[in-house]
Short mmCIF file of N, CA, C and O in Angstrom, two decimals:
data_model
loop_
_atom_site.label_atom_id
_atom_site.label_comp_id
_atom_site.label_asym_id
_atom_site.label_seq_id
_atom_site.Cartn_x
_atom_site.Cartn_y
_atom_site.Cartn_z
N LEU A 24 30.56 3.85 15.67
CA LEU A 24 30.61 3.72 14.23
C LEU A 24 31.29 4.95 13.67
O LEU A 24 30.90 6.07 14.01
N THR A 25 32.27 4.75 12.84
CA THR A 25 33.00 5.85 12.22
C THR A 25 33.08 5.60 10.74
O THR A 25 33.38 4.49 10.30
N GLY A 26 32.79 6.64 9.96
CA GLY A 26 32.88 6.51 8.52
C GLY A 26 34.32 6.43 8.05
O GLY A 26 35.25 6.79 8.77
N ILE A 27 34.49 5.95 6.83
CA ILE A 27 35.82 5.89 6.23
C ILE A 27 35.87 6.86 5.05
O ILE A 27 34.84 7.16 4.45
N CYS A 28 37.04 7.35 4.76
CA CYS A 28 37.17 8.20 3.58
C CYS A 28 38.56 8.02 2.97
O CYS A 28 39.53 7.80 3.67
N PHE A 29 38.58 8.08 1.65
CA PHE A 29 39.82 8.04 0.90
C PHE A 29 40.05 9.37 0.18
O PHE A 29 41.12 9.64 -0.31
N HIS A 30 38.98 10.18 0.09
CA HIS A 30 39.03 11.50 -0.54
C HIS A 30 38.32 12.47 0.38
O HIS A 30 37.34 12.12 1.04
N GLU A 31 38.78 13.71 0.42
CA GLU A 31 38.21 14.71 1.32
C GLU A 31 36.73 14.98 1.06
O GLU A 31 36.00 15.38 1.95
N SER A 32 36.26 14.73 -0.15
CA SER A 32 34.89 15.08 -0.52
C SER A 32 33.88 13.95 -0.28
O SER A 32 32.69 14.15 -0.47
N GLU A 33 34.36 12.77 0.14
CA GLU A 33 33.47 11.62 0.32
C GLU A 33 33.67 10.97 1.68
O GLU A 33 34.76 10.99 2.25
N ILE A 34 32.60 10.37 2.17
CA ILE A 34 32.66 9.55 3.37
C ILE A 34 31.77 8.34 3.13
O ILE A 34 30.78 8.43 2.39
N GLY A 35 32.12 7.23 3.70
CA GLY A 35 31.33 6.03 3.43
C GLY A 35 31.57 4.93 4.42
O GLY A 35 31.98 5.17 5.56
N ALA A 36 31.32 3.72 3.94
CA ALA A 36 31.41 2.54 4.79
C ALA A 36 32.12 1.42 4.04
O ALA A 36 32.04 1.34 2.81
N ALA A 37 32.78 0.58 4.79
CA ALA A 37 33.38 -0.63 4.25
C ALA A 37 32.51 -1.80 4.69
O ALA A 37 32.04 -1.84 5.82
N VAL A 38 32.29 -2.73 3.77
CA VAL A 38 31.44 -3.88 4.04
C VAL A 38 32.25 -5.14 3.76
O VAL A 38 32.76 -5.33 2.65
N PHE A 39 32.37 -5.99 4.76
CA PHE A 39 33.09 -7.26 4.61
C PHE A 39 32.09 -8.39 4.78
O PHE A 39 31.42 -8.50 5.80
N ASP A 40 31.96 -9.23 3.76
CA ASP A 40 30.98 -10.31 3.79
C ASP A 40 31.58 -11.68 4.15
O ASP A 40 30.94 -12.70 4.00
N GLY A 41 32.80 -11.68 4.60
CA GLY A 41 33.47 -12.92 4.94
C GLY A 41 34.51 -13.33 3.93
O GLY A 41 35.41 -14.11 4.23
N THR A 42 34.39 -12.82 2.70
CA THR A 42 35.35 -13.15 1.66
C THR A 42 35.94 -11.93 0.96
O THR A 42 37.06 -11.97 0.50
N ARG A 43 35.15 -10.87 0.87
CA ARG A 43 35.67 -9.67 0.18
C ARG A 43 35.16 -8.41 0.87
O ARG A 43 34.14 -8.43 1.55
N THR A 44 35.89 -7.33 0.62
CA THR A 44 35.52 -6.03 1.16
C THR A 44 35.05 -5.14 0.02
O THR A 44 35.71 -5.05 -1.01
N ASP A 45 33.89 -4.52 0.22
CA ASP A 45 33.36 -3.54 -0.73
C ASP A 45 33.18 -2.22 0.00
O ASP A 45 33.13 -2.18 1.23
N TYR A 46 33.05 -1.16 -0.77
CA TYR A 46 32.92 0.17 -0.21
C TYR A 46 31.75 0.89 -0.86
O TYR A 46 31.43 0.65 -2.03
N CYS A 47 31.14 1.77 -0.11
CA CYS A 47 30.15 2.69 -0.69
C CYS A 47 30.38 4.05 -0.06
O CYS A 47 30.80 4.15 1.09
N PHE A 48 30.13 5.09 -0.84
CA PHE A 48 30.43 6.45 -0.40
C PHE A 48 29.29 7.39 -0.72
O PHE A 48 28.50 7.14 -1.63
N SER A 49 29.24 8.47 0.01
CA SER A 49 28.34 9.58 -0.29
C SER A 49 29.13 10.86 -0.07
O SER A 49 30.25 10.84 0.44
N GLU A 50 28.52 11.97 -0.47
CA GLU A 50 29.17 13.26 -0.32
C GLU A 50 29.44 13.55 1.16
O GLU A 50 28.59 13.33 2.01
N LYS A 51 30.64 14.03 1.46
CA LYS A 51 30.97 14.42 2.82
C LYS A 51 30.49 15.85 3.04
O LYS A 51 30.80 16.75 2.27
N ILE A 52 29.68 16.03 4.07
CA ILE A 52 29.09 17.32 4.38
C ILE A 52 29.84 17.89 5.57
O ILE A 52 30.00 17.22 6.59
N SER A 53 30.32 19.12 5.45
CA SER A 53 31.13 19.70 6.51
C SER A 53 30.34 19.84 7.80
O SER A 53 29.13 20.03 7.80
N GLY A 54 31.04 19.69 8.91
CA GLY A 54 30.43 19.84 10.23
C GLY A 54 30.46 18.54 11.01
O GLY A 54 30.89 17.50 10.50
N GLU A 55 30.03 18.63 12.24
CA GLU A 55 29.93 17.47 13.13
C GLU A 55 28.46 17.23 13.40
O GLU A 55 27.72 18.16 13.73
N TYR A 56 28.02 15.98 13.28
CA TYR A 56 26.61 15.65 13.41
C TYR A 56 26.43 14.47 14.35
O TYR A 56 26.42 13.31 13.92
N PRO A 57 26.26 14.76 15.64
CA PRO A 57 26.01 13.68 16.59
C PRO A 57 24.76 12.90 16.19
O PRO A 57 23.77 13.48 15.77
N GLY A 58 24.86 11.61 16.30
CA GLY A 58 23.73 10.75 15.96
C GLY A 58 23.78 10.20 14.55
O GLY A 58 22.98 9.34 14.19
N ALA A 59 24.74 10.66 13.74
CA ALA A 59 24.83 10.17 12.36
C ALA A 59 25.11 8.66 12.34
O ALA A 59 24.54 7.93 11.53
N GLY A 60 25.94 8.19 13.25
CA GLY A 60 26.21 6.75 13.32
C GLY A 60 24.98 5.96 13.72
O GLY A 60 24.77 4.83 13.24
N ASP A 61 24.16 6.53 14.58
CA ASP A 61 22.91 5.87 14.97
C ASP A 61 21.95 5.76 13.80
O ASP A 61 21.31 4.72 13.60
N VAL A 62 21.84 6.84 13.01
CA VAL A 62 20.98 6.82 11.83
C VAL A 62 21.50 5.79 10.83
O VAL A 62 20.74 4.99 10.28
N PHE A 63 22.82 5.79 10.61
CA PHE A 63 23.41 4.83 9.68
C PHE A 63 23.15 3.40 10.14
O PHE A 63 22.66 2.57 9.38
N SER A 64 23.49 3.10 11.39
CA SER A 64 23.39 1.71 11.85
C SER A 64 21.94 1.22 11.89
O SER A 64 21.66 0.08 11.53
N SER A 65 21.01 2.08 12.28
CA SER A 65 19.62 1.63 12.33
C SER A 65 19.04 1.45 10.93
O SER A 65 18.30 0.49 10.69
N SER A 66 19.40 2.32 10.00
CA SER A 66 18.90 2.14 8.63
C SER A 66 19.60 0.96 7.94
O SER A 66 18.97 0.23 7.16
N PHE A 67 20.87 0.73 8.26
CA PHE A 67 21.58 -0.44 7.73
C PHE A 67 20.89 -1.72 8.20
O PHE A 67 20.59 -2.61 7.40
N LEU A 68 20.64 -1.81 9.50
CA LEU A 68 20.00 -3.01 10.04
C LEU A 68 18.60 -3.20 9.46
O LEU A 68 18.21 -4.32 9.13
N THR A 69 17.85 -2.13 9.32
CA THR A 69 16.52 -2.22 8.73
C THR A 69 16.59 -2.78 7.31
O THR A 69 15.80 -3.64 6.93
N ALA A 70 17.54 -2.30 6.53
CA ALA A 70 17.70 -2.79 5.16
C ALA A 70 18.08 -4.27 5.14
O ALA A 70 17.53 -5.05 4.35
N VAL A 71 18.99 -4.68 5.99
CA VAL A 71 19.39 -6.09 6.07
C VAL A 71 18.19 -6.95 6.45
O VAL A 71 17.94 -8.01 5.86
N MET A 72 17.43 -6.48 7.43
CA MET A 72 16.26 -7.26 7.88
C MET A 72 15.15 -7.29 6.83
O MET A 72 14.25 -8.11 6.91
N ASN A 73 15.26 -6.42 5.83
CA ASN A 73 14.32 -6.43 4.71
C ASN A 73 14.91 -7.13 3.49
O ASN A 73 14.45 -6.91 2.37
N GLY A 74 15.93 -7.94 3.71
CA GLY A 74 16.46 -8.80 2.66
C GLY A 74 17.55 -8.22 1.80
O GLY A 74 17.96 -8.86 0.82
N LYS A 75 18.06 -7.06 2.12
CA LYS A 75 19.12 -6.46 1.31
C LYS A 75 20.47 -7.08 1.67
O LYS A 75 20.71 -7.47 2.81
N SER A 76 21.35 -7.14 0.68
CA SER A 76 22.72 -7.58 0.94
C SER A 76 23.39 -6.54 1.83
O SER A 76 22.92 -5.40 1.94
N PHE A 77 24.51 -6.91 2.43
CA PHE A 77 25.23 -5.95 3.26
C PHE A 77 25.64 -4.72 2.44
O PHE A 77 25.55 -3.59 2.92
N LEU A 78 26.08 -4.94 1.21
CA LEU A 78 26.52 -3.81 0.39
C LEU A 78 25.34 -2.91 0.03
O LEU A 78 25.43 -1.68 0.15
N ASP A 79 24.23 -3.49 -0.40
CA ASP A 79 23.06 -2.67 -0.70
C ASP A 79 22.55 -1.95 0.54
O ASP A 79 22.15 -0.79 0.48
N ALA A 80 22.58 -2.63 1.67
CA ALA A 80 22.14 -2.01 2.93
C ALA A 80 23.05 -0.83 3.28
O ALA A 80 22.57 0.22 3.72
N ALA A 81 24.35 -0.97 3.07
CA ALA A 81 25.28 0.12 3.35
C ALA A 81 25.05 1.29 2.41
O ALA A 81 25.12 2.45 2.82
N ARG A 82 24.75 1.00 1.14
CA ARG A 82 24.46 2.07 0.17
C ARG A 82 23.21 2.85 0.60
O ARG A 82 23.19 4.08 0.56
N ILE A 83 22.17 2.12 0.97
CA ILE A 83 20.93 2.75 1.42
C ILE A 83 21.19 3.58 2.67
O ILE A 83 20.77 4.74 2.76
N ALA A 84 21.89 3.01 3.63
CA ALA A 84 22.16 3.70 4.90
C ALA A 84 23.02 4.94 4.68
O ALA A 84 22.78 5.99 5.30
N ALA A 85 24.02 4.85 3.81
CA ALA A 85 24.88 6.00 3.54
C ALA A 85 24.08 7.13 2.91
O ALA A 85 24.22 8.30 3.30
N ARG A 86 23.23 6.80 1.97
CA ARG A 86 22.42 7.83 1.31
C ARG A 86 21.42 8.45 2.29
O ARG A 86 21.27 9.66 2.35
N TYR A 87 20.75 7.60 3.06
CA TYR A 87 19.76 8.10 4.02
C TYR A 87 20.41 8.99 5.08
O TYR A 87 19.88 10.04 5.44
N THR A 88 21.58 8.60 5.54
CA THR A 88 22.30 9.40 6.54
C THR A 88 22.73 10.73 5.95
O THR A 88 22.55 11.79 6.57
N ALA A 89 23.29 10.71 4.75
CA ALA A 89 23.71 11.96 4.10
C ALA A 89 22.52 12.87 3.86
O ALA A 89 22.60 14.09 4.09
N ASP A 90 21.39 12.30 3.42
CA ASP A 90 20.19 13.12 3.21
C ASP A 90 19.72 13.73 4.53
O ASP A 90 19.29 14.89 4.57
N SER A 91 19.80 12.97 5.61
CA SER A 91 19.39 13.48 6.93
C SER A 91 20.30 14.61 7.38
O SER A 91 19.84 15.61 7.95
N ILE A 92 21.59 14.48 7.12
CA ILE A 92 22.55 15.54 7.47
C ILE A 92 22.26 16.79 6.65
O ILE A 92 22.26 17.90 7.18
N ARG A 93 22.00 16.62 5.35
CA ARG A 93 21.69 17.77 4.50
C ARG A 93 20.46 18.52 5.00
O ARG A 93 20.47 19.76 5.06
N ARG A 94 19.41 17.78 5.36
CA ARG A 94 18.20 18.43 5.88
C ARG A 94 18.49 19.18 7.17
O ARG A 94 18.00 20.29 7.38
N THR A 95 19.29 18.56 8.03
CA THR A 95 19.63 19.18 9.31
C THR A 95 20.42 20.46 9.09
O THR A 95 20.15 21.50 9.70
N LYS A 96 21.40 20.40 8.20
CA LYS A 96 22.22 21.57 7.91
C LYS A 96 21.38 22.68 7.29
O LYS A 96 21.50 23.85 7.67
N ALA A 97 20.51 22.32 6.36
CA ALA A 97 19.66 23.32 5.69
C ALA A 97 18.70 23.99 6.67
O ALA A 97 18.41 25.18 6.55
N ALA A 98 18.23 23.23 7.66
CA ALA A 98 17.30 23.79 8.64
C ALA A 98 17.99 24.73 9.62
O ALA A 98 17.35 25.58 10.23
N GLY A 99 19.29 24.56 9.79
CA GLY A 99 20.04 25.41 10.70
C GLY A 99 19.74 25.17 12.17
O GLY A 99 20.02 26.01 13.01
N THR A 100 19.19 24.01 12.48
CA THR A 100 18.87 23.70 13.87
C THR A 100 20.13 23.28 14.63
O THR A 100 21.15 22.91 14.02
N ASP A 101 20.07 23.33 15.93
CA ASP A 101 21.18 22.92 16.78
C ASP A 101 21.39 21.42 16.59
O ASP A 101 20.49 20.62 16.85
N VAL A 102 22.57 21.03 16.13
CA VAL A 102 22.84 19.62 15.83
C VAL A 102 22.80 18.75 17.07
O VAL A 102 22.65 17.53 16.96
N ARG A 103 22.88 19.36 18.25
CA ARG A 103 22.80 18.56 19.48
C ARG A 103 21.43 17.94 19.67
O ARG A 103 21.26 17.02 20.46
N PHE A 104 20.45 18.43 18.93
CA PHE A 104 19.10 17.87 19.02
C PHE A 104 18.89 16.72 18.06
O PHE A 104 17.78 16.18 17.97
N GLY A 105 19.91 16.35 17.33
CA GLY A 105 19.84 15.19 16.45
C GLY A 105 19.59 15.55 15.00
O GLY A 105 19.30 16.69 14.64
N LEU A 106 19.70 14.53 14.18
CA LEU A 106 19.51 14.70 12.74
C LEU A 106 18.03 14.71 12.39
O LEU A 106 17.22 14.04 13.04
N ASP A 107 17.72 15.41 11.33
CA ASP A 107 16.35 15.45 10.82
C ASP A 107 16.16 14.25 9.90
O ASP A 107 16.18 14.36 8.68
N PHE A 108 15.98 13.08 10.49
CA PHE A 108 15.79 11.86 9.71
C PHE A 108 14.32 11.58 9.43
O PHE A 108 13.98 10.88 8.48
N GLU A 109 13.44 12.11 10.27
CA GLU A 109 12.02 11.77 10.18
C GLU A 109 11.41 12.14 8.83
O GLU A 109 10.63 11.36 8.26
N GLN A 110 11.75 13.32 8.32
CA GLN A 110 11.18 13.75 7.05
C GLN A 110 11.61 12.88 5.88
O GLN A 110 10.96 12.86 4.85
N GLY A 111 12.69 12.13 6.04
CA GLY A 111 13.19 11.27 4.97
C GLY A 111 12.66 9.85 5.01
O GLY A 111 13.02 9.04 4.15
N ILE A 112 11.81 9.54 5.96
CA ILE A 112 11.32 8.15 6.08
C ILE A 112 10.60 7.68 4.81
O ILE A 112 10.85 6.56 4.35
N PRO A 113 9.73 8.49 4.18
CA PRO A 113 9.10 8.01 2.94
C PRO A 113 10.12 7.65 1.86
O PRO A 113 9.98 6.63 1.17
N GLU A 114 11.16 8.47 1.70
CA GLU A 114 12.20 8.17 0.71
C GLU A 114 12.99 6.92 1.11
O GLU A 114 13.39 6.13 0.25
N PHE A 115 13.22 6.76 2.40
CA PHE A 115 13.92 5.57 2.89
C PHE A 115 13.13 4.31 2.53
O PHE A 115 13.69 3.32 2.07
N ILE A 116 11.83 4.35 2.73
CA ILE A 116 10.98 3.20 2.39
C ILE A 116 11.07 2.91 0.89
O ILE A 116 11.16 1.75 0.49
N GLN A 117 11.08 3.97 0.07
CA GLN A 117 11.23 3.77 -1.37
C GLN A 117 12.58 3.14 -1.71
O GLN A 117 12.66 2.28 -2.58
N MET A 118 13.63 3.57 -1.03
CA MET A 118 14.95 2.97 -1.26
C MET A 118 14.93 1.48 -0.94
O MET A 118 15.52 0.68 -1.66
N LEU A 119 14.23 1.11 0.13
CA LEU A 119 14.13 -0.30 0.50
C LEU A 119 13.40 -1.09 -0.57
O LEU A 119 13.75 -2.25 -0.87
N LYS A 120 12.41 -0.50 -1.19
CA LYS A 120 11.61 -1.18 -2.22
C LYS A 120 12.36 -1.25 -3.55
O LYS A 120 12.23 -2.23 -4.27
N ASN A 121 13.13 -0.21 -3.87
CA ASN A 121 13.74 -0.10 -5.20
C ASN A 121 15.10 -0.74 -5.34
O ASN A 121 15.47 -1.16 -6.41
N CYS A 122 15.87 -0.79 -4.29
CA CYS A 122 17.24 -1.31 -4.37
C CYS A 122 17.19 -2.83 -4.43
O CYS A 122 16.54 -3.47 -3.61
N SER A 123 17.87 -3.40 -5.41
CA SER A 123 17.86 -4.87 -5.55
C SER A 123 18.96 -5.51 -4.73
O SER A 123 19.90 -4.90 -4.32
#
């Protein structure tokens, strides 16, 4: 999984539903973060399985992934040990409940 970008300051995802393509973006955070695609794809699938549209699921996944990267960068831990996604699980659950 690779993010798409049209501007240096943003990274996101393209969503194709069979008839049209939509995009969602979040802030691009400098650095390389192994596992970011895993966090995105697992949170995307979780959102879809909880009834979200592909576009809403991509928005949720992009935000959750970016938040996980921010926490990882702020902690200064070795990125080879993965993203700090665990601390964001309560917020992720709220995103699933709040996003229509």
